[in-house]
Structure formats: C-alpha cells, structure tokens
C-alpha cells in the first residue's frame, strides 16, 4: 500500500511533468498542440500589474481569454499578421516551486513560479511571476481548465507588451 | 543638434537658442516634413520638457479615482512624482511628492485612503491637502524664520478640471483649462455625457512602455491610415465573431465619396480628433448593438439611444452611440472612444523610451454584466495583450530603430491628403495639427499663453 505522502508526491511529479511539457510546447511555438491541452471551457488570464488578485469581469486585465478568444489568439500567432511576433520571439520558461494546493475529485489546483525570458531583436526581457492552474485529471495526464499568469512586475516596463503566450 | 548649449548651463533662459528647421510646412506644394532628430535628439527632449510639458495642461487623473476625502493615488505627472488626493476640504489636490524637509518621497504607496502622509525619514507629517502638520522636535526651530505653512507640500501652480478630468500646469500664466481645450471640450462631452450618473475609471491600470519617441505614439493614436494594414488581424477576428458590420466597414474604409473614418479635424491648440460621424463597424458598449452582444441587450441599447436623443438631440446621440473617435489632447492625453473608452497618457523618459498608463472609463451606473461585456470588448483591441496595441508598439519601435539611418534619411513625410478637402479618414491632417503646435511652442522661448501664439510662427 502506498502512503498518503507517496500519493501526494506522485501527483506533484505528474503535475510537474505536465507543466514542463507545456513549457516545451510553448518554447517551440507548437501552439495548436498547446491549445489541445485545454478543456473545452479552458481560459487564460493575465491580471493587471497593479492588482494581482482580481476578477476580469470588474477589473481591466492585460489578457482575459475564454476558449474562443484563445483559439483565435493561437490562430493569429501562427499566421502572418501578428506583427509584434513576426519574426517570432524566442522564449524560455523556467518553472519552479511547483505546488499542489488542493485536490477535489478530478480537479487539481496548482501553483508554480516562473521566469519567462523573451528574446527578440537583440533585446531580452524577463517576465517574472506565478502561475495558478486549475487542472482536470484525464487518464494519466491533465487538461487545463484555467491558467493564470500573475506577473510580479510592477509594470510592463521595459517589456511593453504580452504579445506571445506568457 | 541645437546650436547653443542649454540644460541650464551657458545661456540659461531662452531666446538665444536657435533651432534648426525641424518642420517643413509647405502649403503651396502640399508637402509636410518632420526632421527625425525631433525623435532622437536628447537636447530636443530637454527643450520639449521646458517648452511643452512645463507649459501645457497635463492630465493628472480622473476625479473618480479619489472619490472620498482622504483617498489618494500616486503617479508621475510631467516627470514629477505627485500624490493626487481628495482633501478633507472636498477639493482635489495634486501634491508634489517630495518632502519639504530634505527631499524624500513622502508617499510610497500606489493608492489608499489616509488621514495624512508621514515622511518616514525624519517623521514630518502632511495632511491630504498638503499642509505640514507635525515635526518631531519642532522646538528646534524656535527663534528662527522657519515657517511651517511655507513648508507645505507644493502643488503645481495651476490645477483645474473639466468634466472630472483633472489637469495640472507648471506654468502659472497658462490660460484656463477650458480655453486651452478649445474645440476638444465637446469631444470630452461625448464621453462624459454618456450617463447622468457620471463616468468612472475602472480598476486595473495598464502600465506599459515603448522603446520609441512619444510623438510616434501621438501620431499613431490618431492615425487612420495604418488601421487596414497594421490591424488586419483584428478586423479578421471580429469578422469571425460575427461582430463586424461589413457594410459599415466598407463605408468607413471607402477612400473616395465615403464618410471615411470621418476624417481628421484640428481642434485648436494642437488638439485633434479622427472619426467624425460614420457608424462604427464594431460593437460599442454604450449603445451600438452587434450580434455578439446577445439578443437580450438589443432592447436595452435601443432604450438608451432614445434617452440620449431626448437629452441631446438626434445628432449628438448618434455621435455618442454609433460612431467612434480617437481624440488627442495636446501634448500627451489620448481619449479613444471606440470598442470601449480608453484614457491613455504617456511621458518621455528618454528620446527613445516612454512610459504609458492606460485605463478603461465606464458609466458608473452600468450593470455588472454590461461592465463585463465592456471590458471584454476593450481587451479584444486594446492594451499590451490585446489584438491591436502590441502591433502598434511594434510599428513605433520599428520606426525608432529605423531612425538610425537619420544621416542618410533625415525626414519623415506627413503630407498625406494635404491638398484634399474634405480630408479623408486615412489622411494625415490631424498629425499636422499636432506638429504645427509643437513647432510653434518649440520656437517660443517666452512663457506666454499657449492659445495666444500667432498661428504662423515657425510654420
Ligand atoms: S526628508 Fe522628510 S522628514 Fe526629513
Ligand atoms: Fe493602431
């Protein structure tokens, strides 16, 4: 019999593996594949830099995508007219401090720290912050039901924009 | 670039400085050119700080950001750290956020509500109105000329507001804000009159930057010409959502004979607007219904239009509800009333770097579900993660990088439509209005009233 502690550790390892895979998919701009990681109602948020804990329905966010807009974002990014990402940025994600916060049925709440480096046109901007995921267990992997990239930056300065997937 | 030194050395005050010809305004031949050193030269930026930013009315904030006595927000205005407060005297104050003792920043929080501010360095305290209240060990000043009242937190020499938009001016001799706004005031009214309950800034600031000169953002904010090319992906997106009225779009974009984007208009004192009366191809939360807004809202928006028609007449109600516009208040305030309303201000940190703050403005009495829809509509186009703004940032940064060729390619061309009347939506008249005022001010060393300048100076 496995102990509770062993179960918890196994879950964290599964979650970590999932997040690391996602980071690779994003770094390689395999965005169609990335979209597949979401549930049908999956959403993606980047809250404003001045209010990290907020609701997009009453607060102006940087990004608040439902599944429809997320699909369109990906389609655009893979097309020719996202001038801000053409040529594409190089991005590299360092994901650490992965913690399983809560488990309820097949739903898992996860937090992780990130530094995302965006390198483009001889400039290198580091986006620092924390992810909050709501994952759904599907077989031996997960689907993303909600993904929040909460920036610790006090402003997008000198970054200027979030034109790639954070 | 400037022929005489300045920066407070050498000649000191103006009059001796000679600017090279930075703006060519050749009406006869229909040519308008701007020398690219205006975007790259640090000495020109120094002069802009003195002759433009320290002389014009500069946007501070909206009254709704500090609704109650004791409320405050901190920000930078014309490069200075300030505290924008609602005093217990029920007046709005703009306090320069530097301790009158030995200079420390007094308030280091973003916002809040307080009985007063304490400088932690030696403990001096100030009221939300800026009065110096407390000095630890005050007896040490006994028998000296030290005057507590004189050591209050200073305010800019002039602070005035129009329809809850609060401005400051660092030149005491400036004309009233209302006179300064000239014909731009009526365009602020279109936004301010949307509801009798008043308008408010929504929580959540978009704080970003651009590695580009601020004047590129001025031009871009009132540029109809770039919409089709730079923002193609946005139009495709809303067309896919069934939100875009293709007929209205065709009408708006028609170059000859159409109403265009409405054409640019110079509003006096360098202010300009683009977007006249054409019906917008996209949905507008105030009252331009599109299928994506849902059937349930159709009747509600129709009722809203009717109410506004009763208050203001058919023509103004049409402008307010159906058409869109980008308004530039000289030198650094943009109010875009498009898919939602954005208030945007910016300030140059360097010739090739600016800081930008943008907010959403909304009716105070909006239903929560309508507020959510408005913010959603805002994000489709606007902001550093929207489907348009990042491409603008990219374009302006690309211009700035291009300016490295200044020696061989020194002039930007802003002549588009110079001989065409009435102007079309993709002409550059509104940018010329900006540059003419810029050039007048840059050539006027005396601190005189902005609108009293002779129209022809430097043109
Ligand atoms: S600098 Fe503020 S109390 Fe001394
Ligand atoms: Fe644009």
mmCIF file of C-alpha atoms in Angstrom, chain B residues 174-446:
data_model
loop_
_atom_site.group_PDB
_atom_site.id
_atom_site.type_symbol
_atom_site.label_atom_id
_atom_site.label_comp_id
_atom_site.label_asym_id
_atom_site.label_seq_id
_atom_site.Cartn_x
_atom_site.Cartn_y
_atom_site.Cartn_z
ATOM 1 C CA UNK B 174 -1.344 79.479 -18.732
ATOM 2 C CA UNK B 175 -4.888 80.233 -19.884
ATOM 3 C CA UNK B 176 -7.780 78.447 -18.162
ATOM 4 C CA UNK B 177 -8.089 74.735 -18.858
ATOM 5 C CA UNK B 178 -11.404 75.344 -20.605
ATOM 6 C CA UNK B 179 -9.826 77.850 -23.011
ATOM 7 C CA UNK B 180 -6.851 75.583 -23.539
ATOM 8 C CA UNK B 181 -9.090 72.658 -24.503
ATOM 9 C CA UNK B 182 -10.659 74.798 -27.240
ATOM 10 C CA UNK B 183 -12.872 72.671 -29.517
ATOM 11 C CA UNK B 184 -11.669 69.440 -27.892
ATOM 12 C CA UNK B 185 -14.053 70.078 -24.983
ATOM 13 C CA UNK B 186 -17.102 68.979 -26.952
ATOM 14 C CA UNK B 187 -15.435 65.639 -27.683
ATOM 15 C CA UNK B 188 -14.803 65.117 -23.981
ATOM 16 C CA UNK B 189 -18.508 65.859 -23.526
ATOM 17 C CA UNK B 190 -19.447 62.977 -25.844
ATOM 18 C CA UNK B 191 -17.791 60.668 -23.351
ATOM 19 C CA UNK B 192 -18.722 62.472 -20.131
ATOM 20 C CA UNK B 193 -22.404 62.761 -21.060
ATOM 21 C CA UNK B 194 -22.971 59.033 -21.580
ATOM 22 C CA UNK B 195 -24.834 58.779 -18.300
ATOM 23 C CA UNK B 196 -26.234 61.207 -15.768
ATOM 24 C CA UNK B 197 -24.642 59.125 -13.027
ATOM 25 C CA UNK B 198 -21.168 60.152 -14.212
ATOM 26 C CA UNK B 199 -18.235 58.191 -15.547
ATOM 27 C CA UNK B 200 -15.562 56.343 -13.637
ATOM 28 C CA UNK B 201 -12.139 54.817 -14.154
ATOM 29 C CA UNK B 202 -12.375 51.028 -13.872
ATOM 30 C CA UNK B 203 -9.957 49.235 -11.524
ATOM 31 C CA UNK B 204 -6.856 47.823 -13.195
ATOM 32 C CA UNK B 205 -4.220 50.013 -14.843
ATOM 33 C CA UNK B 206 -2.428 49.019 -17.982
ATOM 34 C CA UNK B 207 1.090 50.172 -17.240
ATOM 35 C CA UNK B 208 3.463 49.601 -20.087
ATOM 36 C CA UNK B 209 6.167 51.224 -22.150
ATOM 37 C CA UNK B 210 7.510 51.650 -25.616
ATOM 38 C CA UNK B 211 11.042 51.855 -26.891
ATOM 39 C CA UNK B 212 10.064 54.772 -29.061
ATOM 40 C CA UNK B 213 9.656 58.535 -29.024
ATOM 41 C CA UNK B 214 6.402 59.832 -27.517
ATOM 42 C CA UNK B 215 5.500 61.754 -30.663
ATOM 43 C CA UNK B 216 5.315 58.496 -32.569
ATOM 44 C CA UNK B 217 2.571 57.440 -30.166
ATOM 45 C CA UNK B 218 0.785 60.763 -30.629
ATOM 46 C CA UNK B 219 0.804 60.238 -34.395
ATOM 47 C CA UNK B 220 -0.214 56.588 -34.130
ATOM 48 C CA UNK B 221 -3.107 57.296 -31.766
ATOM 49 C CA UNK B 222 -4.827 59.483 -34.360
ATOM 50 C CA UNK B 223 -3.714 57.635 -37.489
ATOM 51 C CA UNK B 224 -6.483 56.164 -39.637
ATOM 52 C CA UNK B 225 -4.095 55.187 -42.404
ATOM 53 C CA UNK B 226 -2.466 52.306 -40.506
ATOM 54 C CA UNK B 227 -5.686 50.556 -39.445
ATOM 55 C CA UNK B 228 -6.096 48.381 -42.518
ATOM 56 C CA UNK B 229 -2.513 47.143 -42.611
ATOM 57 C CA UNK B 230 -1.298 47.124 -39.015
ATOM 58 C CA UNK B 231 -4.601 45.861 -37.588
ATOM 59 C CA UNK B 232 -5.745 43.433 -40.273
ATOM 60 C CA UNK B 233 -5.787 40.566 -37.775
ATOM 61 C CA UNK B 234 -8.138 42.455 -35.502
ATOM 62 C CA UNK B 235 -10.670 43.024 -38.292
ATOM 63 C CA UNK B 236 -10.461 39.372 -39.293
ATOM 64 C CA UNK B 237 -11.065 38.380 -35.686
ATOM 65 C CA UNK B 238 -14.198 40.457 -35.172
ATOM 66 C CA UNK B 239 -15.489 39.445 -38.593
ATOM 67 C CA UNK B 240 -15.139 35.815 -37.499
ATOM 68 C CA UNK B 241 -17.064 36.564 -34.330
ATOM 69 C CA UNK B 242 -19.914 37.939 -36.426
ATOM 70 C CA UNK B 243 -19.327 41.243 -34.711
ATOM 71 C CA UNK B 244 -18.137 43.246 -37.638
ATOM 72 C CA UNK B 245 -20.686 45.028 -39.746
ATOM 73 C CA UNK B 246 -19.086 44.555 -43.155
ATOM 74 C CA UNK B 247 -21.235 47.188 -44.787
ATOM 75 C CA UNK B 248 -20.291 49.769 -42.192
ATOM 76 C CA UNK B 249 -16.698 48.672 -42.587
ATOM 77 C CA UNK B 250 -16.773 49.158 -46.354
ATOM 78 C CA UNK B 251 -18.331 52.585 -45.879
ATOM 79 C CA UNK B 252 -15.783 53.562 -43.268
ATOM 80 C CA UNK B 253 -12.848 52.480 -45.367
ATOM 81 C CA UNK B 254 -14.083 53.913 -48.658
ATOM 82 C CA UNK B 255 -11.482 56.358 -49.755
ATOM 83 C CA UNK B 256 -13.491 58.397 -52.242
ATOM 84 C CA UNK B 257 -17.014 59.564 -51.546
ATOM 85 C CA UNK B 258 -17.416 57.543 -48.360
ATOM 86 C CA UNK B 259 -17.618 59.177 -44.978
ATOM 87 C CA UNK B 260 -14.304 57.513 -44.262
ATOM 88 C CA UNK B 261 -13.300 57.233 -40.667
ATOM 89 C CA UNK B 262 -14.923 60.609 -40.506
ATOM 90 C CA UNK B 263 -11.772 62.456 -41.389
ATOM 91 C CA UNK B 264 -9.362 64.211 -39.104
ATOM 92 C CA UNK B 265 -10.154 67.549 -37.578
ATOM 93 C CA UNK B 266 -7.877 70.094 -35.971
ATOM 94 C CA UNK B 267 -9.487 71.307 -32.728
ATOM 95 C CA UNK B 268 -7.175 74.194 -31.897
ATOM 96 C CA UNK B 269 -4.074 74.424 -29.681
ATOM 97 C CA UNK B 270 -2.694 71.234 -31.234
ATOM 98 C CA UNK B 271 -5.635 69.061 -30.219
ATOM 99 C CA UNK B 272 -7.113 66.859 -32.919
ATOM 100 C CA UNK B 273 -9.654 64.149 -33.468
ATOM 101 C CA UNK B 274 -10.142 61.434 -36.004
ATOM 102 C CA UNK B 275 -13.520 59.863 -36.584
ATOM 103 C CA UNK B 276 -16.480 62.016 -37.468
ATOM 104 C CA UNK B 277 -19.930 60.630 -37.780
ATOM 105 C CA UNK B 278 -19.630 57.338 -39.634
ATOM 106 C CA UNK B 279 -21.326 54.378 -37.989
ATOM 107 C CA UNK B 280 -18.680 52.107 -36.471
ATOM 108 C CA UNK B 281 -18.242 48.646 -37.947
ATOM 109 C CA UNK B 282 -17.779 47.195 -34.453
ATOM 110 C CA UNK B 283 -19.985 46.957 -31.394
ATOM 111 C CA UNK B 284 -19.913 49.778 -28.833
ATOM 112 C CA UNK B 285 -20.958 49.025 -25.276
ATOM 113 C CA UNK B 286 -22.694 52.371 -24.928
ATOM 114 C CA UNK B 287 -25.372 51.511 -27.457
ATOM 115 C CA UNK B 288 -24.198 50.129 -30.760
ATOM 116 C CA UNK B 289 -25.559 46.620 -30.826
ATOM 117 C CA UNK B 290 -23.867 43.733 -32.659
ATOM 118 C CA UNK B 291 -24.906 40.052 -32.557
ATOM 119 C CA UNK B 292 -22.084 39.168 -30.158
ATOM 120 C CA UNK B 293 -23.786 41.375 -27.520
ATOM 121 C CA UNK B 294 -26.749 38.977 -27.333
ATOM 122 C CA UNK B 295 -30.448 39.444 -28.184
ATOM 123 C CA UNK B 296 -31.264 40.394 -24.611
ATOM 124 C CA UNK B 297 -29.337 43.657 -24.934
ATOM 125 C CA UNK B 298 -30.987 44.824 -28.135
ATOM 126 C CA UNK B 299 -33.985 46.472 -26.490
ATOM 127 C CA UNK B 300 -31.861 47.862 -23.645
ATOM 128 C CA UNK B 301 -29.495 49.607 -26.034
ATOM 129 C CA UNK B 302 -32.381 50.949 -28.116
ATOM 130 C CA UNK B 303 -33.860 52.468 -24.953
ATOM 131 C CA UNK B 304 -30.510 54.005 -24.122
ATOM 132 C CA UNK B 305 -30.298 55.633 -27.556
ATOM 133 C CA UNK B 306 -33.799 57.029 -27.139
ATOM 134 C CA UNK B 307 -32.929 58.508 -23.768
ATOM 135 C CA UNK B 308 -29.796 60.158 -25.140
ATOM 136 C CA UNK B 309 -31.743 61.507 -28.129
ATOM 137 C CA UNK B 310 -34.165 63.133 -25.686
ATOM 138 C CA UNK B 311 -31.339 64.668 -23.678
ATOM 139 C CA UNK B 312 -29.092 65.820 -26.514
ATOM 140 C CA UNK B 313 -30.916 65.551 -29.828
ATOM 141 C CA UNK B 314 -30.524 63.032 -32.612
ATOM 142 C CA UNK B 315 -27.191 64.213 -33.973
ATOM 143 C CA UNK B 316 -25.239 64.239 -30.737
ATOM 144 C CA UNK B 317 -26.838 60.951 -29.677
ATOM 145 C CA UNK B 318 -25.659 59.384 -32.939
ATOM 146 C CA UNK B 319 -22.122 60.653 -32.362
ATOM 147 C CA UNK B 320 -22.174 59.315 -28.809
ATOM 148 C CA UNK B 321 -23.625 55.896 -29.511
ATOM 149 C CA UNK B 322 -22.908 54.840 -33.110
ATOM 150 C CA UNK B 323 -19.642 56.442 -34.144
ATOM 151 C CA UNK B 324 -16.122 56.127 -32.794
ATOM 152 C CA UNK B 325 -13.295 58.571 -32.431
ATOM 153 C CA UNK B 326 -9.743 58.971 -31.240
ATOM 154 C CA UNK B 327 -9.115 62.270 -29.512
ATOM 155 C CA UNK B 328 -5.716 63.751 -28.814
ATOM 156 C CA UNK B 329 -5.372 66.478 -26.209
ATOM 157 C CA UNK B 330 -2.025 68.164 -26.730
ATOM 158 C CA UNK B 331 0.567 67.065 -25.753
ATOM 159 C CA UNK B 332 0.078 63.638 -24.152
ATOM 160 C CA UNK B 333 -3.513 62.608 -23.469
ATOM 161 C CA UNK B 334 -5.497 60.268 -25.677
ATOM 162 C CA UNK B 335 -9.177 59.502 -25.176
ATOM 163 C CA UNK B 336 -10.265 56.773 -27.556
ATOM 164 C CA UNK B 337 -13.990 56.183 -27.675
ATOM 165 C CA UNK B 338 -14.008 53.067 -29.831
ATOM 166 C CA UNK B 339 -14.820 49.454 -28.805
ATOM 167 C CA UNK B 340 -14.730 50.805 -25.273
ATOM 168 C CA UNK B 341 -13.342 54.023 -23.844
ATOM 169 C CA UNK B 342 -9.683 54.228 -23.021
ATOM 170 C CA UNK B 343 -7.867 57.103 -21.350
ATOM 171 C CA UNK B 344 -4.181 56.946 -22.083
ATOM 172 C CA UNK B 345 -1.312 59.200 -21.088
ATOM 173 C CA UNK B 346 2.410 58.905 -21.569
ATOM 174 C CA UNK B 347 5.653 60.703 -20.839
ATOM 175 C CA UNK B 348 9.105 60.524 -22.377
ATOM 176 C CA UNK B 349 11.794 59.125 -20.124
ATOM 177 C CA UNK B 350 14.301 59.382 -22.978
ATOM 178 C CA UNK B 351 14.037 60.279 -26.690
ATOM 179 C CA UNK B 352 13.566 56.571 -27.447
ATOM 180 C CA UNK B 353 11.649 55.390 -24.378
ATOM 181 C CA UNK B 354 8.265 56.306 -22.920
ATOM 182 C CA UNK B 355 6.098 55.159 -20.053
ATOM 183 C CA UNK B 356 2.405 54.708 -20.794
ATOM 184 C CA UNK B 357 -0.575 54.422 -18.442
ATOM 185 C CA UNK B 358 -3.979 53.448 -19.768
ATOM 186 C CA UNK B 359 -7.354 52.962 -18.121
ATOM 187 C CA UNK B 360 -10.865 51.980 -19.073
ATOM 188 C CA UNK B 361 -13.562 54.618 -18.487
ATOM 189 C CA UNK B 362 -17.142 53.459 -17.948
ATOM 190 C CA UNK B 363 -20.557 54.687 -16.793
ATOM 191 C CA UNK B 364 -20.866 54.491 -13.009
ATOM 192 C CA UNK B 365 -24.357 53.023 -13.197
ATOM 193 C CA UNK B 366 -23.535 50.191 -15.595
ATOM 194 C CA UNK B 367 -24.942 46.731 -14.732
ATOM 195 C CA UNK B 368 -22.221 44.250 -13.711
ATOM 196 C CA UNK B 369 -22.883 42.118 -16.799
ATOM 197 C CA UNK B 370 -22.586 45.174 -19.043
ATOM 198 C CA UNK B 371 -19.350 46.184 -17.335
ATOM 199 C CA UNK B 372 -18.006 42.691 -18.002
ATOM 200 C CA UNK B 373 -19.011 42.964 -21.662
ATOM 201 C CA UNK B 374 -17.360 46.379 -21.961
ATOM 202 C CA UNK B 375 -14.079 45.094 -20.513
ATOM 203 C CA UNK B 376 -14.201 42.096 -22.805
ATOM 204 C CA UNK B 377 -14.726 44.375 -25.797
ATOM 205 C CA UNK B 378 -11.860 46.570 -24.591
ATOM 206 C CA UNK B 379 -9.425 43.669 -24.436
ATOM 207 C CA UNK B 380 -10.143 42.448 -27.953
ATOM 208 C CA UNK B 381 -8.426 45.507 -29.375
ATOM 209 C CA UNK B 382 -6.662 47.467 -26.688
ATOM 210 C CA UNK B 383 -3.836 47.108 -24.264
ATOM 211 C CA UNK B 384 -0.496 45.329 -24.133
ATOM 212 C CA UNK B 385 -2.149 41.918 -24.537
ATOM 213 C CA UNK B 386 -4.909 42.939 -26.964
ATOM 214 C CA UNK B 387 -5.140 42.095 -30.647
ATOM 215 C CA UNK B 388 -4.038 45.545 -31.795
ATOM 216 C CA UNK B 389 -1.905 47.541 -29.352
ATOM 217 C CA UNK B 390 1.128 45.161 -29.446
ATOM 218 C CA UNK B 391 1.305 45.659 -33.215
ATOM 219 C CA UNK B 392 1.253 49.424 -32.730
ATOM 220 C CA UNK B 393 4.076 49.136 -30.200
ATOM 221 C CA UNK B 394 5.983 47.028 -32.710
ATOM 222 C CA UNK B 395 5.467 49.568 -35.502
ATOM 223 C CA UNK B 396 6.623 52.515 -33.421
ATOM 224 C CA UNK B 397 9.663 50.660 -32.112
ATOM 225 C CA UNK B 398 10.471 49.748 -35.715
ATOM 226 C CA UNK B 399 10.311 53.458 -36.667
ATOM 227 C CA UNK B 400 12.645 54.322 -33.831
ATOM 228 C CA UNK B 401 15.141 51.674 -34.966
ATOM 229 C CA UNK B 402 14.818 52.995 -38.497
ATOM 230 C CA UNK B 403 15.851 56.455 -37.329
ATOM 231 C CA UNK B 404 19.422 55.177 -37.035
ATOM 232 C CA UNK B 405 19.589 55.996 -40.741
ATOM 233 C CA UNK B 406 18.944 59.645 -39.921
ATOM 234 C CA UNK B 407 22.048 60.914 -41.632
ATOM 235 C CA UNK B 408 21.077 59.486 -44.993
ATOM 236 C CA UNK B 409 17.290 59.584 -44.482
ATOM 237 C CA UNK B 410 16.610 62.606 -42.290
ATOM 238 C CA UNK B 411 12.941 63.440 -42.992
ATOM 239 C CA UNK B 412 9.615 61.798 -42.183
ATOM 240 C CA UNK B 413 6.751 62.624 -44.523
ATOM 241 C CA UNK B 414 3.380 63.689 -43.163
ATOM 242 C CA UNK B 415 1.923 65.207 -46.341
ATOM 243 C CA UNK B 416 -0.861 62.711 -46.958
ATOM 244 C CA UNK B 417 -4.010 64.394 -48.249
ATOM 245 C CA UNK B 418 -2.591 67.876 -47.839
ATOM 246 C CA UNK B 419 -4.436 69.096 -50.922
ATOM 247 C CA UNK B 420 -7.615 67.068 -50.371
ATOM 248 C CA UNK B 421 -10.795 68.613 -48.982
ATOM 249 C CA UNK B 422 -12.623 67.421 -47.082
ATOM 250 C CA UNK B 423 -9.938 65.259 -45.504
ATOM 251 C CA UNK B 424 -10.380 61.506 -45.601
ATOM 252 C CA UNK B 425 -10.051 59.199 -42.666
ATOM 253 C CA UNK B 426 -6.682 57.968 -43.831
ATOM 254 C CA UNK B 427 -5.196 61.438 -44.353
ATOM 255 C CA UNK B 428 -2.663 62.993 -42.007
ATOM 256 C CA UNK B 429 -4.235 66.370 -41.281
ATOM 257 C CA UNK B 430 -4.679 65.630 -37.582
ATOM 258 C CA UNK B 431 -0.967 64.828 -37.242
ATOM 259 C CA UNK B 432 -0.054 68.065 -38.960
ATOM 260 C CA UNK B 433 -2.217 69.879 -36.388
ATOM 261 C CA UNK B 434 -0.080 68.323 -33.678
ATOM 262 C CA UNK B 435 3.230 69.135 -35.335
ATOM 263 C CA UNK B 436 2.295 72.728 -36.105
ATOM 264 C CA UNK B 437 1.529 73.405 -32.458
ATOM 265 C CA UNK B 438 4.675 71.546 -31.398
ATOM 266 C CA UNK B 439 6.790 73.651 -33.727
ATOM 267 C CA UNK B 440 5.175 76.897 -32.559
ATOM 268 C CA UNK B 441 5.823 76.096 -28.919
ATOM 269 C CA UNK B 442 9.358 74.903 -29.547
ATOM 270 C CA UNK B 443 10.087 78.239 -31.193
ATOM 271 C CA UNK B 444 8.585 80.375 -28.434
ATOM 272 C CA UNK B 445 11.022 80.957 -25.625
ATOM 273 C CA UNK B 446 8.716 83.317 -23.727
#
